[in-house]
C-alpha atoms as an extended CHARMM CRD file, in Angstrom:
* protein
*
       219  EXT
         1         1  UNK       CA            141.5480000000      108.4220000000       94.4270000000  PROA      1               0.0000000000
         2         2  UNK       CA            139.8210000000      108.7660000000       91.1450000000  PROA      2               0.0000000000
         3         3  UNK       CA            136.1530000000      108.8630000000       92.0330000000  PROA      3               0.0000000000
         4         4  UNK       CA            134.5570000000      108.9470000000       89.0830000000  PROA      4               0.0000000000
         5         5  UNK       CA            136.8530000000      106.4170000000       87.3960000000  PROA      5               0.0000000000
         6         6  UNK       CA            135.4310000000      104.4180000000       90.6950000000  PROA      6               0.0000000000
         7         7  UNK       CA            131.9190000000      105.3690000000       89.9650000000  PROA      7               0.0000000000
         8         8  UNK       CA            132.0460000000      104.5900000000       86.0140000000  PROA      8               0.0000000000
         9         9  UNK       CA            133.7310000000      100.9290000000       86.3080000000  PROA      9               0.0000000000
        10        10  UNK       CA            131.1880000000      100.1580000000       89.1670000000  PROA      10              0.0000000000
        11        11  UNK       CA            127.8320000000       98.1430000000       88.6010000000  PROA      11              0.0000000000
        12        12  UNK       CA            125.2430000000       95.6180000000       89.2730000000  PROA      12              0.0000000000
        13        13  UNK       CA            127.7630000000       92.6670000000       88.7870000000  PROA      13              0.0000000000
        14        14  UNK       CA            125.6680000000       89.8130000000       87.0610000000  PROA      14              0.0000000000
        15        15  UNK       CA            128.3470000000       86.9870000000       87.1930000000  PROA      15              0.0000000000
        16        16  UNK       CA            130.4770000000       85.9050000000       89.6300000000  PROA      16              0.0000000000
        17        17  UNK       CA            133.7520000000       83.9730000000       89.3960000000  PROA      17              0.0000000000
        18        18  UNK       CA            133.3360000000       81.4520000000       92.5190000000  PROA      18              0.0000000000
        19        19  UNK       CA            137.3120000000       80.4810000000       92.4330000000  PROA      19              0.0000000000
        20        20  UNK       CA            138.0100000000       84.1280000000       93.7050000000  PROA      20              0.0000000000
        21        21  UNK       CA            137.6640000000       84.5910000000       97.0640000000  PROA      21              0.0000000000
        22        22  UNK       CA            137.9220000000       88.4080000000       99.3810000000  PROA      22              0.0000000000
        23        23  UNK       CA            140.7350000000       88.5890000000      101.1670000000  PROA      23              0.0000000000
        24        24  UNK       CA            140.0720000000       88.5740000000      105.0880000000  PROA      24              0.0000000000
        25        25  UNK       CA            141.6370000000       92.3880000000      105.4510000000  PROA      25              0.0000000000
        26        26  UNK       CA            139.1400000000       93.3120000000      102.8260000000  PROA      26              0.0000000000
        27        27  UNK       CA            136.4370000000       91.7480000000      104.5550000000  PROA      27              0.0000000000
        28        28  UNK       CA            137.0550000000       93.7140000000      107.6470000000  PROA      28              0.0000000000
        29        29  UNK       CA            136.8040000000       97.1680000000      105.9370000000  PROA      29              0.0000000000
        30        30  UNK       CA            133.7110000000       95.7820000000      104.0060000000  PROA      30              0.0000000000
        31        31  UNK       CA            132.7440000000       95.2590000000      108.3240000000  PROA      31              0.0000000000
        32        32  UNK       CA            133.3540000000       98.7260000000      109.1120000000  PROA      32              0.0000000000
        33        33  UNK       CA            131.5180000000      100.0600000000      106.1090000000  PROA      33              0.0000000000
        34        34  UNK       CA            128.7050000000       98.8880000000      107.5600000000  PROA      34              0.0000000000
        35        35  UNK       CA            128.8610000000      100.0680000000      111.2470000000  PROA      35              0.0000000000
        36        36  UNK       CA            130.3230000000      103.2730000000      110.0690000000  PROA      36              0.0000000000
        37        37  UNK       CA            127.4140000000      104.2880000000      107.6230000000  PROA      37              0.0000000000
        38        38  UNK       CA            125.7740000000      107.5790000000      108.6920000000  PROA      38              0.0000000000
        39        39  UNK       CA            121.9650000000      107.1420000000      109.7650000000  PROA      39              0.0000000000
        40        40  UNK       CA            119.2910000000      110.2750000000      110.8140000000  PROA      40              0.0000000000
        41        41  UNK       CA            120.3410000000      110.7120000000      114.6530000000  PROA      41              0.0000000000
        42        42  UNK       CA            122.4200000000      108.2750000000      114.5920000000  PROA      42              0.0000000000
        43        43  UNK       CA            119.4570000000      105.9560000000      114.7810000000  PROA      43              0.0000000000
        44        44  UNK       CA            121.0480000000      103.0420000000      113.2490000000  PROA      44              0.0000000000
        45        45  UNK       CA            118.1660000000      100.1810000000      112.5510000000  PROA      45              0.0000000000
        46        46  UNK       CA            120.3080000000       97.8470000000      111.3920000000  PROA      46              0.0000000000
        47        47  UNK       CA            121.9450000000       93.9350000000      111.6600000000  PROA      47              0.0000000000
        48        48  UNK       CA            124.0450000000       92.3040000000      108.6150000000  PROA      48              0.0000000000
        49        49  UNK       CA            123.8460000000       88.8540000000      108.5290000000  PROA      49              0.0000000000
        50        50  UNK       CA            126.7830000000       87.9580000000      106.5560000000  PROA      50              0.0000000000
        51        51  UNK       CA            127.4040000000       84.4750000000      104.2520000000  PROA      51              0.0000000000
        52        52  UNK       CA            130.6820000000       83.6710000000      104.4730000000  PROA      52              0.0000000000
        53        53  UNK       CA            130.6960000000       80.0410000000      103.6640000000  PROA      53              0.0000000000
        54        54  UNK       CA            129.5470000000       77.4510000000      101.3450000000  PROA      54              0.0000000000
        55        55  UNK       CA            127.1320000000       76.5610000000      104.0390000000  PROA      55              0.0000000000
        56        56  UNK       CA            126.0010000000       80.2700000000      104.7800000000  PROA      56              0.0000000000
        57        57  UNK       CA            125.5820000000       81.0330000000      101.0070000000  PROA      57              0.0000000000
        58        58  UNK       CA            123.1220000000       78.0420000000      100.9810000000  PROA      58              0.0000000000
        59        59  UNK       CA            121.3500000000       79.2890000000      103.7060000000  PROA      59              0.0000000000
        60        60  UNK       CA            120.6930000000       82.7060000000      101.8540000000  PROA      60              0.0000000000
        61        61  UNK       CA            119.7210000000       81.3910000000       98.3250000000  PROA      61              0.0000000000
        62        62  UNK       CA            116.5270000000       79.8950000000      100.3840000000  PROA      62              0.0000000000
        63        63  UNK       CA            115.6630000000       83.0970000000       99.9770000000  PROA      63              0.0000000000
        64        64  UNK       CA            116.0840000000       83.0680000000       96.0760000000  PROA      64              0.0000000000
        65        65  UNK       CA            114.0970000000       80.1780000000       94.5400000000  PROA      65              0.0000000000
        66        66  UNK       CA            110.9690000000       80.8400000000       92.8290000000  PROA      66              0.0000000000
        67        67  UNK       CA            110.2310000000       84.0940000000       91.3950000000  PROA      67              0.0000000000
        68        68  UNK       CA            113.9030000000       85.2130000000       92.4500000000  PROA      68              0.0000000000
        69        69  UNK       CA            115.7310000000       81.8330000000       91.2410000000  PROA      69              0.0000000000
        70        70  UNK       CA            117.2430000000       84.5570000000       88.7040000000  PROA      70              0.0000000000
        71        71  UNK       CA            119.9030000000       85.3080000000       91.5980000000  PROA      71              0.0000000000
        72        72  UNK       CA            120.7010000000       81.9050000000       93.1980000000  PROA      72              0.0000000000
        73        73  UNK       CA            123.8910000000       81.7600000000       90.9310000000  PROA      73              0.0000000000
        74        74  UNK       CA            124.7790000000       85.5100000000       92.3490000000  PROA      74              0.0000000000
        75        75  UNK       CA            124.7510000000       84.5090000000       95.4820000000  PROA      75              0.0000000000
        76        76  UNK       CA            126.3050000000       80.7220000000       95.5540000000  PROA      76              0.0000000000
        77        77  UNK       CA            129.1310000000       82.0960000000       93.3940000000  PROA      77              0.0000000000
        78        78  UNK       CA            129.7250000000       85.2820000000       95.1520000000  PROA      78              0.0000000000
        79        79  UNK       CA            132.9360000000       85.4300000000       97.9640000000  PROA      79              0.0000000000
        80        80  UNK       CA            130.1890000000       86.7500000000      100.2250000000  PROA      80              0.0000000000
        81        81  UNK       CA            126.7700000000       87.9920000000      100.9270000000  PROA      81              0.0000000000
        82        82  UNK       CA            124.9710000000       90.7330000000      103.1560000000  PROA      82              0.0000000000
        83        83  UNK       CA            121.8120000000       90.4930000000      103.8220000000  PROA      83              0.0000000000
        84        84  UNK       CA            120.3520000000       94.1910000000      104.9210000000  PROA      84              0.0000000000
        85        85  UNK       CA            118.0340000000       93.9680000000      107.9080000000  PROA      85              0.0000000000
        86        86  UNK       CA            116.5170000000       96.1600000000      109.9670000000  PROA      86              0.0000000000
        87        87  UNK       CA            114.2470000000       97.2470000000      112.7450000000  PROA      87              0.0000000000
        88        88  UNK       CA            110.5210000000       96.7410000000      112.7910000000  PROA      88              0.0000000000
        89        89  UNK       CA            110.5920000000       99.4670000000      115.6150000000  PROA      89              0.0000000000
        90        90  UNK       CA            112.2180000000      101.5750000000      117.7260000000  PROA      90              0.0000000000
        91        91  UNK       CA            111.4750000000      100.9720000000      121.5940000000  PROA      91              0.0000000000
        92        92  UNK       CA            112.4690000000      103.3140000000      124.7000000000  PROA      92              0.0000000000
        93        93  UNK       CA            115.0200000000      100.3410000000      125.3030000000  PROA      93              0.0000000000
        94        94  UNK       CA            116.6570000000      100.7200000000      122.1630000000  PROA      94              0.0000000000
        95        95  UNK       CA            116.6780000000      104.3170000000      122.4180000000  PROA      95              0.0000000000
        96        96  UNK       CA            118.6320000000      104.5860000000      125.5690000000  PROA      96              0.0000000000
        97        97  UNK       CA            121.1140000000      101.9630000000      124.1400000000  PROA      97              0.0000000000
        98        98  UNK       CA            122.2820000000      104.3490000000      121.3060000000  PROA      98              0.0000000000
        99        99  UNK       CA            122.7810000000      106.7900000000      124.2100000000  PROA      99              0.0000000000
       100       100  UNK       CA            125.0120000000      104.4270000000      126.0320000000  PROA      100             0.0000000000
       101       101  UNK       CA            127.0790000000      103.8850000000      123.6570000000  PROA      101             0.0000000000
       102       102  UNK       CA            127.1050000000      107.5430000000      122.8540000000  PROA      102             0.0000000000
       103       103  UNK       CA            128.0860000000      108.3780000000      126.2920000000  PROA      103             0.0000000000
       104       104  UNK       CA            130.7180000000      105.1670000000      126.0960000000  PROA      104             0.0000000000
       105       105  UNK       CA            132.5230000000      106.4630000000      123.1170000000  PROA      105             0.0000000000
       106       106  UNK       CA            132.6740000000      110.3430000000      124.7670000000  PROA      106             0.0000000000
       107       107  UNK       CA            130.7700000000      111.9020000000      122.2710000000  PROA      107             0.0000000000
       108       108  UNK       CA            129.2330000000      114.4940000000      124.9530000000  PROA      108             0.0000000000
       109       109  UNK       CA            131.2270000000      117.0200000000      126.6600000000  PROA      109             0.0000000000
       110       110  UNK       CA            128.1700000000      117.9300000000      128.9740000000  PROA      110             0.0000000000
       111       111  UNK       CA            124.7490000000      116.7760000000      130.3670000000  PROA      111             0.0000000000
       112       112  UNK       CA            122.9650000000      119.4000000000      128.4240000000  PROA      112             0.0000000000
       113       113  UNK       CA            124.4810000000      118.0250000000      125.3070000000  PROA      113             0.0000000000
       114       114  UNK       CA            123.7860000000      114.5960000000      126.1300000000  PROA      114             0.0000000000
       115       115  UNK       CA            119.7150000000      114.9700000000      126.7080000000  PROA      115             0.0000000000
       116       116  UNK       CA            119.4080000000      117.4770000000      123.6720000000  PROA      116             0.0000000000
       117       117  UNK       CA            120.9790000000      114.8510000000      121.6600000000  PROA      117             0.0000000000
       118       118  UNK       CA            118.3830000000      112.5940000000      123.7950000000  PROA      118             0.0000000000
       119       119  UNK       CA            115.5410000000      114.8470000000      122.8790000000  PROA      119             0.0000000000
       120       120  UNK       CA            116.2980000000      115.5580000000      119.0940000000  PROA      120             0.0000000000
       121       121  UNK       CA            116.1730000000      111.4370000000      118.6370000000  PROA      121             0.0000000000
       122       122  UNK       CA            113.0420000000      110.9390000000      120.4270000000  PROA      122             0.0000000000
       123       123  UNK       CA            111.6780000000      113.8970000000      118.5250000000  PROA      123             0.0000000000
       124       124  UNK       CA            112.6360000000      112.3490000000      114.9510000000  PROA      124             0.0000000000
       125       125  UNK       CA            111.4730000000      108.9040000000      116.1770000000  PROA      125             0.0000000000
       126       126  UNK       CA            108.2410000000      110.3780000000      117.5090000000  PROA      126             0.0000000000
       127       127  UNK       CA            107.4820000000      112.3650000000      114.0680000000  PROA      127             0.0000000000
       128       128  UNK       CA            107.6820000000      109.2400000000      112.0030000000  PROA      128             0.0000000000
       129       129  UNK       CA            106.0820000000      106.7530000000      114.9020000000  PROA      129             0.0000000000
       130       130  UNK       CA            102.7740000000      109.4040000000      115.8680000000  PROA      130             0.0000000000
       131       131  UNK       CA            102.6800000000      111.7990000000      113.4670000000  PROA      131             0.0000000000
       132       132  UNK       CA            103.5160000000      110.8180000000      109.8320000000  PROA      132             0.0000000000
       133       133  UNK       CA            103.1040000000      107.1420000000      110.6110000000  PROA      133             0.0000000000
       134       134  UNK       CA            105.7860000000      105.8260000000      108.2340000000  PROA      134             0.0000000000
       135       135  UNK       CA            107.9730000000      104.8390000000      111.1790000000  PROA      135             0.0000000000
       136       136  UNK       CA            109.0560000000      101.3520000000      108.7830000000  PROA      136             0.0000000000
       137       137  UNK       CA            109.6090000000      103.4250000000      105.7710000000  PROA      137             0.0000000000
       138       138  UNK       CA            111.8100000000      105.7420000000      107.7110000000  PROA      138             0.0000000000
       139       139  UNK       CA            113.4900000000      103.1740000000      109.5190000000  PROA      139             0.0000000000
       140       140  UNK       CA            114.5050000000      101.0670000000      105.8730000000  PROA      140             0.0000000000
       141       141  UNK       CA            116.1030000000      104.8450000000      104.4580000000  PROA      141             0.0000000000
       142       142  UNK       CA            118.6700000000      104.2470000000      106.9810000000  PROA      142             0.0000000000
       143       143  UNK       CA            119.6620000000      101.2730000000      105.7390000000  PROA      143             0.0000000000
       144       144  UNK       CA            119.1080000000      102.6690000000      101.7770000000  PROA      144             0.0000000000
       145       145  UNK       CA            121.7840000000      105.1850000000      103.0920000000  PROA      145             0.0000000000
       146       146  UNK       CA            123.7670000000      102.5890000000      104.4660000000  PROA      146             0.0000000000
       147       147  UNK       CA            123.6940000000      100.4500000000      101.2660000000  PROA      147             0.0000000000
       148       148  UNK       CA            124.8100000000      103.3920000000       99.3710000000  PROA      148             0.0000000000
       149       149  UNK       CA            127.8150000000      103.9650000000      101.0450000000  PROA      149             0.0000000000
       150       150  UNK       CA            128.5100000000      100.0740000000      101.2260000000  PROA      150             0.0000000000
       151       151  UNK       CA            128.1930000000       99.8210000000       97.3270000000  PROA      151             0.0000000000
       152       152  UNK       CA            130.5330000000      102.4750000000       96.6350000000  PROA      152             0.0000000000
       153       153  UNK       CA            133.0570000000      101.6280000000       99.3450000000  PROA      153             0.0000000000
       154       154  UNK       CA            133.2830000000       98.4370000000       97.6630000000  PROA      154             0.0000000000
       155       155  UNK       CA            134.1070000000       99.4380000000       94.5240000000  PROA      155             0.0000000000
       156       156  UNK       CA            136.7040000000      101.2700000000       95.9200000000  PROA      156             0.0000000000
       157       157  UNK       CA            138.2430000000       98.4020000000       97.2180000000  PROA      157             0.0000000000
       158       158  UNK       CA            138.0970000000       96.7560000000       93.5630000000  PROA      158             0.0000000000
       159       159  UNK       CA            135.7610000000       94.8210000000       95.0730000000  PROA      159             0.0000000000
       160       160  UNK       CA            132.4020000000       94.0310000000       92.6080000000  PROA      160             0.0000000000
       161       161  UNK       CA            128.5950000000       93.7880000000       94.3210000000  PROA      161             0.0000000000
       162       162  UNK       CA            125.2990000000       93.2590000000       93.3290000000  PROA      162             0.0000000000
       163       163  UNK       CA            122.3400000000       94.3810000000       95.2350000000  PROA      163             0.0000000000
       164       164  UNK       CA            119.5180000000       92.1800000000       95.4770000000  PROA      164             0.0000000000
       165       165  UNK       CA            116.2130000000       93.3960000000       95.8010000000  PROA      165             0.0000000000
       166       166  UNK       CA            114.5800000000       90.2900000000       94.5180000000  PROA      166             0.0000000000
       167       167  UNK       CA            114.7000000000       88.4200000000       97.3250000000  PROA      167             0.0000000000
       168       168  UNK       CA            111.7340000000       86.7330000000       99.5630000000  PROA      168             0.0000000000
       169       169  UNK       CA            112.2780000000       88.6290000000      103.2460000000  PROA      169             0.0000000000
       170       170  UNK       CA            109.5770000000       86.0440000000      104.7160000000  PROA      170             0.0000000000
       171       171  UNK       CA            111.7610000000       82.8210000000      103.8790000000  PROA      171             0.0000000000
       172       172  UNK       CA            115.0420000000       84.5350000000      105.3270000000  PROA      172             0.0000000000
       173       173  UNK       CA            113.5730000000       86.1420000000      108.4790000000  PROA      173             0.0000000000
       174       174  UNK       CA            112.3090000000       82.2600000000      109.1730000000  PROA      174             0.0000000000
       175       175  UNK       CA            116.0120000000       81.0690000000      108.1020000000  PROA      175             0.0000000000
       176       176  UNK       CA            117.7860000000       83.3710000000      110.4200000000  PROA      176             0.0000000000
       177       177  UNK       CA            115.3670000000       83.7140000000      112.9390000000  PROA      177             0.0000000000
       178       178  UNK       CA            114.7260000000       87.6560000000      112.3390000000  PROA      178             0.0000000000
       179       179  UNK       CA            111.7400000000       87.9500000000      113.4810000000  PROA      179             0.0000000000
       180       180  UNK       CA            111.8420000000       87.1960000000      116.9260000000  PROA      180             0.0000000000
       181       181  UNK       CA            114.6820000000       89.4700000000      116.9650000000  PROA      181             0.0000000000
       182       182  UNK       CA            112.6980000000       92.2900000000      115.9260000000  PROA      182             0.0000000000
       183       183  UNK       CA            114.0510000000       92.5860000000      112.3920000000  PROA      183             0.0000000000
       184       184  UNK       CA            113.0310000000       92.0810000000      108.9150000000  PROA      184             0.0000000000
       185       185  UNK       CA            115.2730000000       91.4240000000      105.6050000000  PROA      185             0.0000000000
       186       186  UNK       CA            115.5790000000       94.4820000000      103.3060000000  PROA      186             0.0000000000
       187       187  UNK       CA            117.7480000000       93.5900000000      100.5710000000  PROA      187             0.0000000000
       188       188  UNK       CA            120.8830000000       91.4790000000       99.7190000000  PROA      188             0.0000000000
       189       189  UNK       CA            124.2000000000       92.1250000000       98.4150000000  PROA      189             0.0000000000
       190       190  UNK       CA            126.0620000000       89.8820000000       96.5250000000  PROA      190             0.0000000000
       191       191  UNK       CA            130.1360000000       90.4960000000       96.6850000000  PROA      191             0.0000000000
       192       192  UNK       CA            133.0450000000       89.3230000000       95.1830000000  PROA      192             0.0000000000
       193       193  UNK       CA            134.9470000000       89.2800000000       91.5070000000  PROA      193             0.0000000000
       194       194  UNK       CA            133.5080000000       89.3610000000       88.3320000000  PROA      194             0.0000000000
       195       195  UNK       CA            133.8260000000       87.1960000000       85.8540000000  PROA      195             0.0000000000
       196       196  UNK       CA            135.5230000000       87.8040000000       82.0050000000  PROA      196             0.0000000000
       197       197  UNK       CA            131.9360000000       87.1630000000       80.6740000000  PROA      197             0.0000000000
       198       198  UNK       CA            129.6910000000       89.4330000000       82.6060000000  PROA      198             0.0000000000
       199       199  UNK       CA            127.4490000000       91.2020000000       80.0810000000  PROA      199             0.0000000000
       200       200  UNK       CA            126.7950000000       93.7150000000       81.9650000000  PROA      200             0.0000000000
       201       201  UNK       CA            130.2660000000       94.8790000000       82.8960000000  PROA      201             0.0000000000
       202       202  UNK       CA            130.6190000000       98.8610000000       81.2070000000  PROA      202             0.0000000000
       203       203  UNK       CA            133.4460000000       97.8580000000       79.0500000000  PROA      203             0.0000000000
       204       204  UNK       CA            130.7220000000       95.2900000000       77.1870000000  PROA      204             0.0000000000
       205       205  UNK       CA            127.3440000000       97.4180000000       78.1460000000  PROA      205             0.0000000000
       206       206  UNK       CA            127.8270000000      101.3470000000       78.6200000000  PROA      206             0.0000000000
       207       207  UNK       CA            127.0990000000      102.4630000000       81.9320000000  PROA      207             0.0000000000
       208       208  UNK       CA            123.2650000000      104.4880000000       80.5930000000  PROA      208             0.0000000000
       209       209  UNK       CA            122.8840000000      107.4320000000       83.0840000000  PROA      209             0.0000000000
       210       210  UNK       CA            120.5210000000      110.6310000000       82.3230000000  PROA      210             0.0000000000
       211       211  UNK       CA            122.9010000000      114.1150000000       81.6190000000  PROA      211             0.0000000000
       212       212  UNK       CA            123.9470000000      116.1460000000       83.5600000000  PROA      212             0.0000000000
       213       213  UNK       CA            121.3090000000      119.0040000000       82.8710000000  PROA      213             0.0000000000
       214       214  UNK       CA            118.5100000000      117.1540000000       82.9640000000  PROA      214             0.0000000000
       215       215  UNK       CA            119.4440000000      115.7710000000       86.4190000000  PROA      215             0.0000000000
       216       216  UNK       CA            121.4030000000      119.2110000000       88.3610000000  PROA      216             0.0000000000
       217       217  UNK       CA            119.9610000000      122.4220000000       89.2430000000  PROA      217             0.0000000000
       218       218  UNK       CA            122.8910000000      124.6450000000       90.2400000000  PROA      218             0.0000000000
       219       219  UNK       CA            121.4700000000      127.9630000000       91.6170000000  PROA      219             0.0000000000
């Protein structure tokens, strides 16, 4: 695999052919990207609602009109969209529900392993919840880190994306019923294949990055 070839053709994709369509074994990898993202101890704060239909792409450009009607065409000509949510909070209940599944999928050979994984989380989560207070802010890096990895893996399916900051959260937690569910919208990401007369693609508008030595420190 040619990662930087990958990393140069990839970008913010502004234009979106709405004849092409992801193929369904595509999809499913774009599925595991998600679950599979790494998250600080394994935390994971997140749910994906994902627009897979006419129907479900209307849904999502509620969230678009207004201020943000500048990505309703994104997202109604896009194959599909993922909207990033995540956790308000993290409970004792949720907690012991990573650890389940944990212990489901074998990851501890002993008890002692088990609680000092137990103990390392609840330390983390207790930092950011008592003492720093940025237990939100902590909580939406996950799912930064998570978005990071999606973008990429996406491009290395051939697959083009735009994320979507400029969306209102307050209109899709209503839409999907976040709230309740203890979530909040993050950001969105718009997927599918570009068309000929994106101005943004790199072969039109060079990729613009700052050098390498003004960026790395290599000691």
């Amino acid at each position: 695999m040619n990662l930087i070839g990958i990393l140069n053709n990839r970008y913010s994709t502004k234009s979106f052919d709405p004849n092409k369509k992801i193929a369904s074994e595509d999809v499913e990898q774009l599925k595991s990207l998600l679950r599979l993202s790494p998250s600080s101890v394994n935390i994971q704060p997140w749910h994906f609602v994902i627009a897979a239909t006419e129907e479900g792409k209307q849904r999502m450009a509620k969230g678009v009109q207004g201020n943000y009607k500048f990505n309703e065409a994104k997202i109604l000509n896009a194959s599909h969209v993922v909207l990033f949510c995540v956790k308000t909070t993290v409970d004792e209940a949720y907690k012991d529900h990573i650890a389940k599944a944990e212990s489901k999928a074998g990851r501890f050979p002993n008890e002692q392993i088990k609680q000092m994984t137990k103990d390392g989380r609840t330390l983390f989560v207790n930092i950011h919840k008592e003492m720093l207070k940025d237990e939100q802010h902590w909580l939406e890096k996950q799912v930064y880190l998570n978005l990071g990895q999606f973008l990429l893996g996406a491009a290395a399916l051939g697959i083009d994306a735009c994320p979507m900051e400029g969306i209102d959260a307050r209109i899709l937690n209503e839409e999907f019923g976040l709230t309740e569910k203890g979530l909040t919208a993050v950001t969105a990401v718009a997927l599918g294949y570009k068309t000929e007369s994106d101005f943004n693609n790199p072969a039109k508008t060079p990729k613009a990055r700052l050098c390498v030595e003004e960026i790395l420190t290599v000691v």
